[in-house]
Tab-separated table of C-alpha atoms in Angstrom:
chain	number	residue	atom	x	y	z
A	213	MET	CA	97.150	94.902	77.417
A	214	SER	CA	96.264	94.135	81.023
A	215	LEU	CA	96.670	91.014	83.090
A	216	ILE	CA	94.568	89.845	86.004
A	217	VAL	CA	96.430	88.042	88.748
A	218	PHE	CA	94.880	86.061	91.630
A	219	TRP	CA	96.807	84.755	94.586
A	220	GLN	CA	95.950	83.523	98.049
A	221	ILE	CA	98.444	84.275	100.787
A	222	GLU	CA	98.444	84.888	104.525
A	223	LYS	CA	99.294	88.593	104.316
A	224	PRO	CA	98.960	90.510	101.028
A	225	PRO	CA	101.734	92.951	100.052
A	226	GLY	CA	99.315	95.883	100.033
A	227	PHE	CA	96.296	97.248	98.298
A	228	GLU	CA	98.029	99.565	95.825
A	229	SER	CA	96.578	99.905	92.342
A	230	ALA	CA	98.573	98.279	89.558
A	231	PRO	CA	100.196	100.544	86.921
A	232	ASN	CA	97.403	99.997	84.375
A	233	ALA	CA	94.449	99.811	86.790
A	234	GLY	CA	92.845	102.803	85.087
A	235	SER	CA	92.590	101.058	81.719
A	236	PRO	CA	89.148	100.615	80.114
A	237	LEU	CA	89.563	96.833	80.321
A	238	CYS	CA	90.046	96.978	84.091
A	239	GLY	CA	86.962	99.178	84.347
A	240	LYS	CA	84.938	96.449	82.649
A	241	VAL	CA	86.507	93.726	84.803
A	242	GLU	CA	85.801	95.644	88.034
A	243	LYS	CA	82.079	95.624	87.282
A	244	GLY	CA	82.120	91.819	87.308
A	245	TYR	CA	84.024	91.201	90.539
A	246	PRO	CA	82.067	88.537	92.443
A	247	SER	CA	80.701	89.166	95.925
A	248	LYS	CA	82.252	85.866	97.112
A	249	ILE	CA	85.326	83.804	96.186
A	250	LEU	CA	86.070	80.448	97.822
A	251	GLY	CA	83.151	81.124	100.163
A	252	GLU	CA	84.737	84.361	101.391
A	253	GLY	CA	82.899	87.701	101.222
A	254	ARG	CA	84.367	90.738	99.457
A	255	SER	CA	85.821	93.580	101.543
A	256	ARG	CA	85.776	97.256	100.611
A	257	VAL	CA	89.111	98.623	99.320
A	258	ASP	CA	89.785	102.172	98.117
A	259	ALA	CA	92.382	101.260	95.461
A	260	ARG	CA	91.318	101.252	91.819
A	261	GLY	CA	91.381	97.824	90.184
A	262	VAL	CA	91.861	96.035	93.505
A	263	ALA	CA	89.419	93.650	95.158
A	264	VAL	CA	89.874	91.720	98.397
A	265	TRP	CA	87.958	88.756	99.818
A	266	GLY	CA	88.099	86.781	103.047
A	267	ASP	CA	89.939	88.930	105.562
A	268	SER	CA	92.527	89.885	102.901
A	269	LYS	CA	93.451	86.305	102.009
A	270	VAL	CA	92.352	86.637	98.366
A	271	LEU	CA	93.549	89.699	96.469
A	272	LEU	CA	92.831	90.634	92.859
A	273	ARG	CA	94.807	93.369	91.098
A	274	CYS	CA	93.794	94.292	87.573
A	275	GLY	CA	96.282	96.123	85.369
A	276	VAL	CA	99.600	94.600	86.409
A	277	GLU	CA	102.431	94.715	83.888
A	278	LEU	CA	102.767	91.639	81.724
A	279	PRO	CA	105.916	89.640	82.444
A	280	LYS	CA	108.589	89.635	79.777
A	281	PRO	CA	108.529	86.426	77.725
A	282	CYS	CA	111.377	84.047	78.385
A	283	PRO	CA	113.252	82.340	75.564
A	284	VAL	CA	112.012	78.861	74.702
A	285	SER	CA	115.501	77.561	75.502
A	286	ASP	CA	114.895	78.573	79.152
A	287	LEU	CA	111.765	76.422	79.435
A	288	ARG	CA	112.051	72.936	80.848
A	289	GLN	CA	109.482	70.191	80.965
A	290	ALA	CA	108.440	69.138	84.455
A	291	GLY	CA	108.125	65.506	85.320
């Protein structure tokens, strides 16, 4: 199973492909990457499963490892 993660930061950690970027699901997702996000145009990146918009402020990496579930006892309600 693959996970898609979006984040917006000042300087991305890099444009490396995620461990599962070559999965068939990521191949399907890549075909649907939008040309703009938050009004920012998409930049060309040579890493599989990676897309970048807006001068590298928005980075999408398909195929990252799923986080390990935490025990319910570790969850706390906010508020």
